[in-house]
mmCIF file of N, CA, C and O in Angstrom:
data_model
loop_
_atom_site.group_PDB
_atom_site.id
_atom_site.type_symbol
_atom_site.label_atom_id
_atom_site.label_comp_id
_atom_site.label_asym_id
_atom_site.label_seq_id
_atom_site.Cartn_x
_atom_site.Cartn_y
_atom_site.Cartn_z
ATOM 1 N N MET P 2 -11.665 -8.730 7.277
ATOM 2 C CA MET P 2 -10.693 -7.542 7.175
ATOM 3 C C MET P 2 -10.879 -6.837 5.882
ATOM 4 O O MET P 2 -11.092 -7.314 4.922
ATOM 5 N N LEU P 3 -10.912 -5.484 5.818
ATOM 6 C CA LEU P 3 -11.124 -4.584 4.812
ATOM 7 C C LEU P 3 -9.817 -4.487 3.861
ATOM 8 O O LEU P 3 -8.702 -4.346 4.495
ATOM 9 N N ILE P 4 -10.080 -4.612 2.666
ATOM 10 C CA ILE P 4 -8.937 -4.501 1.719
ATOM 11 C C ILE P 4 -9.133 -3.084 0.961
ATOM 12 O O ILE P 4 -10.112 -2.816 0.435
ATOM 13 N N LEU P 5 -8.151 -2.228 1.079
ATOM 14 C CA LEU P 5 -8.113 -0.904 0.659
ATOM 15 C C LEU P 5 -7.206 -0.837 -0.564
ATOM 16 O O LEU P 5 -5.934 -1.037 -0.453
ATOM 17 N N ALA P 6 -7.818 -0.601 -1.853
ATOM 18 C CA ALA P 6 -6.883 -0.319 -2.934
ATOM 19 C C ALA P 6 -6.288 1.151 -3.086
ATOM 20 O O ALA P 6 -7.089 2.067 -2.874
ATOM 21 N N ILE P 7 -5.011 1.372 -3.093
ATOM 22 C CA ILE P 7 -4.338 2.573 -3.224
ATOM 23 C C ILE P 7 -3.966 2.749 -4.721
ATOM 24 O O ILE P 7 -3.038 2.003 -5.118
ATOM 25 N N THR P 8 -4.503 3.547 -5.349
ATOM 26 C CA THR P 8 -4.249 3.838 -6.775
ATOM 27 C C THR P 8 -3.166 5.013 -6.730
ATOM 28 O O THR P 8 -3.719 6.189 -6.583
ATOM 29 N N ASP P 9 -1.999 4.725 -7.000
ATOM 30 C CA ASP P 9 -0.971 5.792 -6.881
ATOM 31 C C ASP P 9 0.351 5.232 -7.575
ATOM 32 O O ASP P 9 0.186 4.412 -8.673
ATOM 33 N N SER P 10 1.521 5.572 -7.074
ATOM 34 C CA SER P 10 2.769 5.211 -7.730
ATOM 35 C C SER P 10 3.249 3.902 -7.226
ATOM 36 O O SER P 10 4.340 3.480 -7.706
ATOM 37 N N GLY P 11 2.524 3.144 -6.563
ATOM 38 C CA GLY P 11 2.986 1.847 -6.017
ATOM 39 C C GLY P 11 3.165 1.860 -4.492
ATOM 40 O O GLY P 11 2.835 2.657 -3.828
ATOM 41 N N LEU P 12 3.760 0.806 -3.988
ATOM 42 C CA LEU P 12 3.834 0.579 -2.467
ATOM 43 C C LEU P 12 5.130 -0.234 -2.257
ATOM 44 O O LEU P 12 5.374 -1.255 -2.899
ATOM 45 N N THR P 13 6.054 0.404 -1.454
ATOM 46 C CA THR P 13 7.314 -0.459 -0.969
ATOM 47 C C THR P 13 7.754 -0.012 0.446
ATOM 48 O O THR P 13 8.211 1.073 0.607
ATOM 49 N N HIS P 14 7.389 -0.932 1.442
ATOM 50 C CA HIS P 14 7.545 -0.628 2.824
ATOM 51 C C HIS P 14 7.045 -1.925 3.502
ATOM 52 O O HIS P 14 6.126 -2.446 3.182
ATOM 53 N N PRO P 15 7.785 -2.291 4.537
ATOM 54 C CA PRO P 15 7.389 -3.538 5.246
ATOM 55 C C PRO P 15 6.302 -3.313 6.307
ATOM 56 O O PRO P 15 5.701 -4.349 6.865
ATOM 57 N N ASP P 16 5.729 -2.117 6.411
ATOM 58 C CA ASP P 16 4.727 -1.845 7.362
ATOM 59 C C ASP P 16 3.401 -1.921 7.075
ATOM 60 O O ASP P 16 2.388 -1.356 7.486
ATOM 61 N N PHE P 17 3.052 -2.732 6.014
ATOM 62 C CA PHE P 17 1.720 -3.126 5.581
ATOM 63 C C PHE P 17 1.368 -4.492 5.295
ATOM 64 O O PHE P 17 2.223 -5.303 5.102
ATOM 65 N N ASP P 18 0.055 -4.788 5.424
ATOM 66 C CA ASP P 18 -0.460 -6.137 5.154
ATOM 67 C C ASP P 18 -1.033 -5.924 3.607
ATOM 68 O O ASP P 18 -1.898 -5.447 3.387
ATOM 69 N N VAL P 19 -0.069 -6.622 2.722
ATOM 70 C CA VAL P 19 -0.373 -6.221 1.278
ATOM 71 C C VAL P 19 -1.067 -7.418 0.657
ATOM 72 O O VAL P 19 -0.499 -8.550 0.924
ATOM 73 N N VAL P 20 -1.941 -7.247 -0.324
ATOM 74 C CA VAL P 20 -2.391 -8.239 -1.116
ATOM 75 C C VAL P 20 -1.962 -7.992 -2.420
ATOM 76 O O VAL P 20 -1.595 -6.870 -2.807
ATOM 77 N N PRO P 21 -1.871 -8.878 -3.300
ATOM 78 C CA PRO P 21 -1.439 -8.535 -4.709
ATOM 79 C C PRO P 21 -2.280 -7.508 -5.348
ATOM 80 O O PRO P 21 -3.355 -7.549 -5.332
ATOM 81 N N GLY P 22 -1.405 -6.737 -6.086
ATOM 82 C CA GLY P 22 -2.026 -5.678 -6.928
ATOM 83 C C GLY P 22 -1.751 -5.650 -8.331
ATOM 84 O O GLY P 22 -1.369 -6.632 -8.755
ATOM 85 N N TRP P 23 -1.727 -4.356 -8.967
ATOM 86 C CA TRP P 23 -1.479 -4.438 -10.409
ATOM 87 C C TRP P 23 -0.842 -3.210 -10.780
ATOM 88 O O TRP P 23 -1.064 -2.078 -10.368
ATOM 89 N N ASN P 24 0.008 -3.265 -11.919
ATOM 90 C CA ASN P 24 0.700 -2.118 -12.426
ATOM 91 C C ASN P 24 -0.021 -1.877 -13.682
ATOM 92 O O ASN P 24 0.152 -2.541 -14.651
ATOM 93 N N ILE P 25 -0.856 -0.949 -13.873
ATOM 94 C CA ILE P 25 -1.709 -0.715 -15.198
ATOM 95 C C ILE P 25 -0.701 -0.204 -16.196
ATOM 96 O O ILE P 25 -0.939 -0.744 -17.380
ATOM 97 N N PRO P 26 0.198 0.687 -16.184
ATOM 98 C CA PRO P 26 0.964 1.238 -17.238
ATOM 99 C C PRO P 26 1.731 0.086 -17.731
ATOM 100 O O PRO P 26 1.951 -0.005 -19.004
ATOM 101 N N SER P 27 2.347 -0.741 -17.006
ATOM 102 C CA SER P 27 3.202 -1.935 -17.410
ATOM 103 C C SER P 27 2.454 -3.207 -17.705
ATOM 104 O O SER P 27 3.032 -4.030 -18.196
ATOM 105 N N ASN P 28 1.258 -3.147 -17.322
ATOM 106 C CA ASN P 28 0.288 -4.351 -17.447
ATOM 107 C C ASN P 28 0.927 -5.514 -16.968
ATOM 108 O O ASN P 28 1.094 -6.677 -17.360
ATOM 109 N N ASN P 29 1.421 -5.511 -15.634
ATOM 110 C CA ASN P 29 2.004 -6.620 -14.765
ATOM 111 C C ASN P 29 1.746 -6.423 -13.317
ATOM 112 O O ASN P 29 1.166 -5.444 -12.933
ATOM 113 N N GLY P 30 2.309 -7.351 -12.523
ATOM 114 C CA GLY P 30 2.094 -7.396 -11.199
ATOM 115 C C GLY P 30 3.225 -6.675 -10.289
ATOM 116 O O GLY P 30 3.168 -6.752 -9.094
ATOM 117 N N THR P 31 3.883 -6.014 -11.019
ATOM 118 C CA THR P 31 5.114 -5.265 -10.342
ATOM 119 C C THR P 31 4.698 -3.941 -9.734
ATOM 120 O O THR P 31 4.355 -3.066 -10.611
ATOM 121 N N THR P 32 4.573 -3.910 -8.383
ATOM 122 C CA THR P 32 3.925 -2.593 -7.862
ATOM 123 C C THR P 32 4.847 -2.002 -6.902
ATOM 124 O O THR P 32 4.307 -1.152 -6.030
ATOM 125 N N ALA P 33 6.256 -2.028 -7.184
ATOM 126 C CA ALA P 33 7.250 -1.324 -6.337
ATOM 127 C C ALA P 33 6.891 0.157 -6.636
ATOM 128 O O ALA P 33 6.704 0.698 -7.767
ATOM 129 N N ASP P 34 7.063 0.912 -5.674
ATOM 130 C CA ASP P 34 6.868 2.444 -5.598
ATOM 131 C C ASP P 34 8.052 3.128 -6.433
ATOM 132 O O ASP P 34 9.122 2.912 -6.074
ATOM 133 N N ILE P 35 7.713 3.773 -7.446
ATOM 134 C CA ILE P 35 8.652 4.439 -8.171
ATOM 135 C C ILE P 35 9.172 5.727 -7.582
ATOM 136 O O ILE P 35 10.256 6.314 -8.078
ATOM 137 N N ASN P 36 8.388 6.426 -6.703
ATOM 138 C CA ASN P 36 8.750 7.846 -6.264
ATOM 139 C C ASN P 36 8.316 8.014 -4.878
ATOM 140 O O ASN P 36 8.790 9.172 -4.264
ATOM 141 N N GLY P 37 7.862 7.183 -4.110
ATOM 142 C CA GLY P 37 7.651 7.263 -2.728
ATOM 143 C C GLY P 37 6.282 7.857 -2.394
ATOM 144 O O GLY P 37 5.757 7.720 -1.251
ATOM 145 N N HIS P 38 5.500 8.441 -3.392
ATOM 146 C CA HIS P 38 4.190 9.129 -3.248
ATOM 147 C C HIS P 38 3.256 8.056 -2.881
ATOM 148 O O HIS P 38 2.354 8.186 -1.814
ATOM 149 N N GLY P 39 3.091 6.827 -3.450
ATOM 150 C CA GLY P 39 2.035 5.793 -3.154
ATOM 151 C C GLY P 39 2.369 5.203 -1.766
ATOM 152 O O GLY P 39 1.310 5.007 -1.102
ATOM 153 N N THR P 40 3.546 5.003 -1.436
ATOM 154 C CA THR P 40 3.873 4.616 -0.006
ATOM 155 C C THR P 40 3.427 5.530 0.999
ATOM 156 O O THR P 40 2.882 5.033 1.882
ATOM 157 N N PHE P 41 3.629 6.752 0.701
ATOM 158 C CA PHE P 41 3.304 7.811 1.763
ATOM 159 C C PHE P 41 1.748 7.812 1.787
ATOM 160 O O PHE P 41 1.182 7.823 2.960
ATOM 161 N N CYS P 42 0.975 7.765 0.815
ATOM 162 C CA CYS P 42 -0.418 7.837 0.877
ATOM 163 C C CYS P 42 -1.008 6.490 1.583
ATOM 164 O O CYS P 42 -1.967 6.670 2.330
ATOM 165 N N ALA P 43 -0.287 5.402 1.203
ATOM 166 C CA ALA P 43 -0.841 4.108 1.927
ATOM 167 C C ALA P 43 -0.545 4.009 3.317
ATOM 168 O O ALA P 43 -1.343 3.611 4.152
ATOM 169 N N GLY P 44 0.637 4.747 3.825
ATOM 170 C CA GLY P 44 0.959 4.997 5.160
ATOM 171 C C GLY P 44 -0.188 5.684 6.010
ATOM 172 O O GLY P 44 -0.578 5.336 7.104
ATOM 173 N N MET P 45 -0.686 6.780 5.337
ATOM 174 C CA MET P 45 -1.647 7.641 6.143
ATOM 175 C C MET P 45 -2.932 6.744 6.158
ATOM 176 O O MET P 45 -3.625 6.969 7.129
ATOM 177 N N ALA P 46 -3.229 6.074 5.146
ATOM 178 C CA ALA P 46 -4.516 5.146 5.102
ATOM 179 C C ALA P 46 -4.418 3.764 6.070
ATOM 180 O O ALA P 46 -5.347 3.576 6.708
ATOM 181 N N GLY P 47 -3.327 3.111 5.820
ATOM 182 C CA GLY P 47 -3.389 1.809 6.424
ATOM 183 C C GLY P 47 -1.977 1.162 6.957
ATOM 184 O O GLY P 47 -2.006 0.139 6.938
ATOM 185 N N ALA P 48 -1.092 2.009 7.401
ATOM 186 C CA ALA P 48 0.252 1.457 7.972
ATOM 187 C C ALA P 48 -0.261 0.626 9.356
ATOM 188 O O ALA P 48 -1.159 1.138 10.032
ATOM 189 N N LYS P 49 0.253 -0.484 9.550
ATOM 190 C CA LYS P 49 0.120 -1.312 10.748
ATOM 191 C C LYS P 49 0.375 -0.540 12.007
ATOM 192 O O LYS P 49 1.317 0.213 12.074
ATOM 193 N N GLY P 50 -0.331 -0.829 13.118
ATOM 194 C CA GLY P 50 -0.032 -0.103 14.340
ATOM 195 C C GLY P 50 0.480 -0.994 15.323
ATOM 196 O O GLY P 50 0.421 -2.227 15.237
ATOM 197 N N ASN P 51 1.133 -0.470 16.269
ATOM 198 C CA ASN P 51 1.554 -1.171 17.424
ATOM 199 C C ASN P 51 2.613 -2.346 17.096
ATOM 200 O O ASN P 51 2.580 -3.421 17.641
ATOM 201 N N ASN P 52 3.504 -1.995 16.176
ATOM 202 C CA ASN P 52 4.505 -3.038 15.816
ATOM 203 C C ASN P 52 5.855 -2.498 15.800
ATOM 204 O O ASN P 52 6.723 -3.221 15.374
ATOM 205 N N GLY P 53 6.142 -1.288 16.220
ATOM 206 C CA GLY P 53 7.405 -0.638 16.405
ATOM 207 C C GLY P 53 8.015 -0.288 15.132
ATOM 208 O O GLY P 53 9.223 -0.025 15.131
ATOM 209 N N VAL P 54 7.239 -0.281 13.937
ATOM 210 C CA VAL P 54 7.898 0.180 12.755
ATOM 211 C C VAL P 54 7.063 1.260 12.122
ATOM 212 O O VAL P 54 5.809 1.369 12.035
ATOM 213 N N GLY P 55 7.761 2.314 11.713
ATOM 214 C CA GLY P 55 7.246 3.496 11.013
ATOM 215 C C GLY P 55 6.102 4.223 11.749
ATOM 216 O O GLY P 55 6.187 4.385 12.851
ATOM 217 N N VAL P 56 4.995 4.322 11.070
ATOM 218 C CA VAL P 56 3.955 5.167 11.501
ATOM 219 C C VAL P 56 2.630 4.313 11.785
ATOM 220 O O VAL P 56 2.665 3.123 11.295
ATOM 221 N N VAL P 57 1.536 4.917 12.099
ATOM 222 C CA VAL P 57 0.224 4.158 12.313
ATOM 223 C C VAL P 57 -0.843 4.931 11.290
ATOM 224 O O VAL P 57 -0.867 6.120 11.353
ATOM 225 N N GLY P 58 -1.313 4.056 10.502
ATOM 226 C CA GLY P 58 -2.493 4.635 9.566
ATOM 227 C C GLY P 58 -3.692 4.723 10.184
ATOM 228 O O GLY P 58 -3.948 4.406 11.283
ATOM 229 N N ALA P 59 -4.642 5.517 9.544
ATOM 230 C CA ALA P 59 -5.977 5.824 10.183
ATOM 231 C C ALA P 59 -6.684 4.419 10.359
ATOM 232 O O ALA P 59 -7.540 4.213 11.197
ATOM 233 N N GLY P 60 -6.479 3.539 9.359
ATOM 234 C CA GLY P 60 -7.048 2.171 9.513
ATOM 235 C C GLY P 60 -6.074 1.148 9.664
ATOM 236 O O GLY P 60 -5.714 0.469 8.488
ATOM 237 N N TRP P 61 -5.559 0.991 10.747
ATOM 238 C CA TRP P 61 -4.239 0.175 10.841
ATOM 239 C C TRP P 61 -4.378 -1.256 10.740
ATOM 240 O O TRP P 61 -3.548 -2.089 10.915
ATOM 241 N N ASN P 62 -5.707 -1.785 10.591
ATOM 242 C CA ASN P 62 -5.909 -3.138 10.302
ATOM 243 C C ASN P 62 -6.318 -3.429 8.911
ATOM 244 O O ASN P 62 -6.823 -4.464 8.598
ATOM 245 N N PHE P 63 -6.257 -2.456 8.106
ATOM 246 C CA PHE P 63 -6.612 -2.665 6.638
ATOM 247 C C PHE P 63 -5.566 -3.494 5.836
ATOM 248 O O PHE P 63 -4.464 -3.570 6.248
ATOM 249 N N ARG P 64 -5.957 -4.199 4.898
ATOM 250 C CA ARG P 64 -4.994 -4.785 4.160
ATOM 251 C C ARG P 64 -4.978 -3.902 2.820
ATOM 252 O O ARG P 64 -5.932 -3.285 2.350
ATOM 253 N N ILE P 65 -3.691 -3.699 2.234
ATOM 254 C CA ILE P 65 -3.511 -2.756 1.152
ATOM 255 C C ILE P 65 -3.240 -3.449 -0.248
ATOM 256 O O ILE P 65 -2.591 -4.452 -0.193
ATOM 257 N N MET P 66 -4.042 -3.089 -1.235
ATOM 258 C CA MET P 66 -3.749 -3.530 -2.483
ATOM 259 C C MET P 66 -3.220 -2.472 -3.427
ATOM 260 O O MET P 66 -3.893 -1.439 -3.725
ATOM 261 N N PRO P 67 -1.890 -2.347 -3.744
ATOM 262 C CA PRO P 67 -1.400 -1.406 -4.437
ATOM 263 C C PRO P 67 -1.648 -1.501 -5.975
ATOM 264 O O PRO P 67 -1.690 -2.493 -6.573
ATOM 265 N N VAL P 68 -2.080 -0.341 -6.532
ATOM 266 C CA VAL P 68 -2.557 -0.244 -8.039
ATOM 267 C C VAL P 68 -1.707 1.005 -8.534
ATOM 268 O O VAL P 68 -2.027 2.052 -8.239
ATOM 269 N N CYS P 69 -0.649 0.556 -9.376
ATOM 270 C CA CYS P 69 0.069 1.641 -10.112
ATOM 271 C C CYS P 69 -0.716 2.149 -11.215
ATOM 272 O O CYS P 69 -1.269 1.463 -12.163
ATOM 273 N N VAL P 70 -0.950 3.607 -11.147
ATOM 274 C CA VAL P 70 -1.531 4.274 -12.276
ATOM 275 C C VAL P 70 -0.710 5.303 -12.938
ATOM 276 O O VAL P 70 0.317 5.780 -12.335
#
């Protein structure tokens, strides 16, 4: 399965298969989305499909690694 790193504001939503990421400004593993933009971008790229939650991403079998920048 492909792991896709999303470098943005973080990721907060149950509709993703998430692997541990990193918060570069804080230098820690806290990757909660601070303004929703990272979650939006991750949704377009890799939100799970056929599960009755949210939307479906272009690659709905991707695993997502959130990287806060």
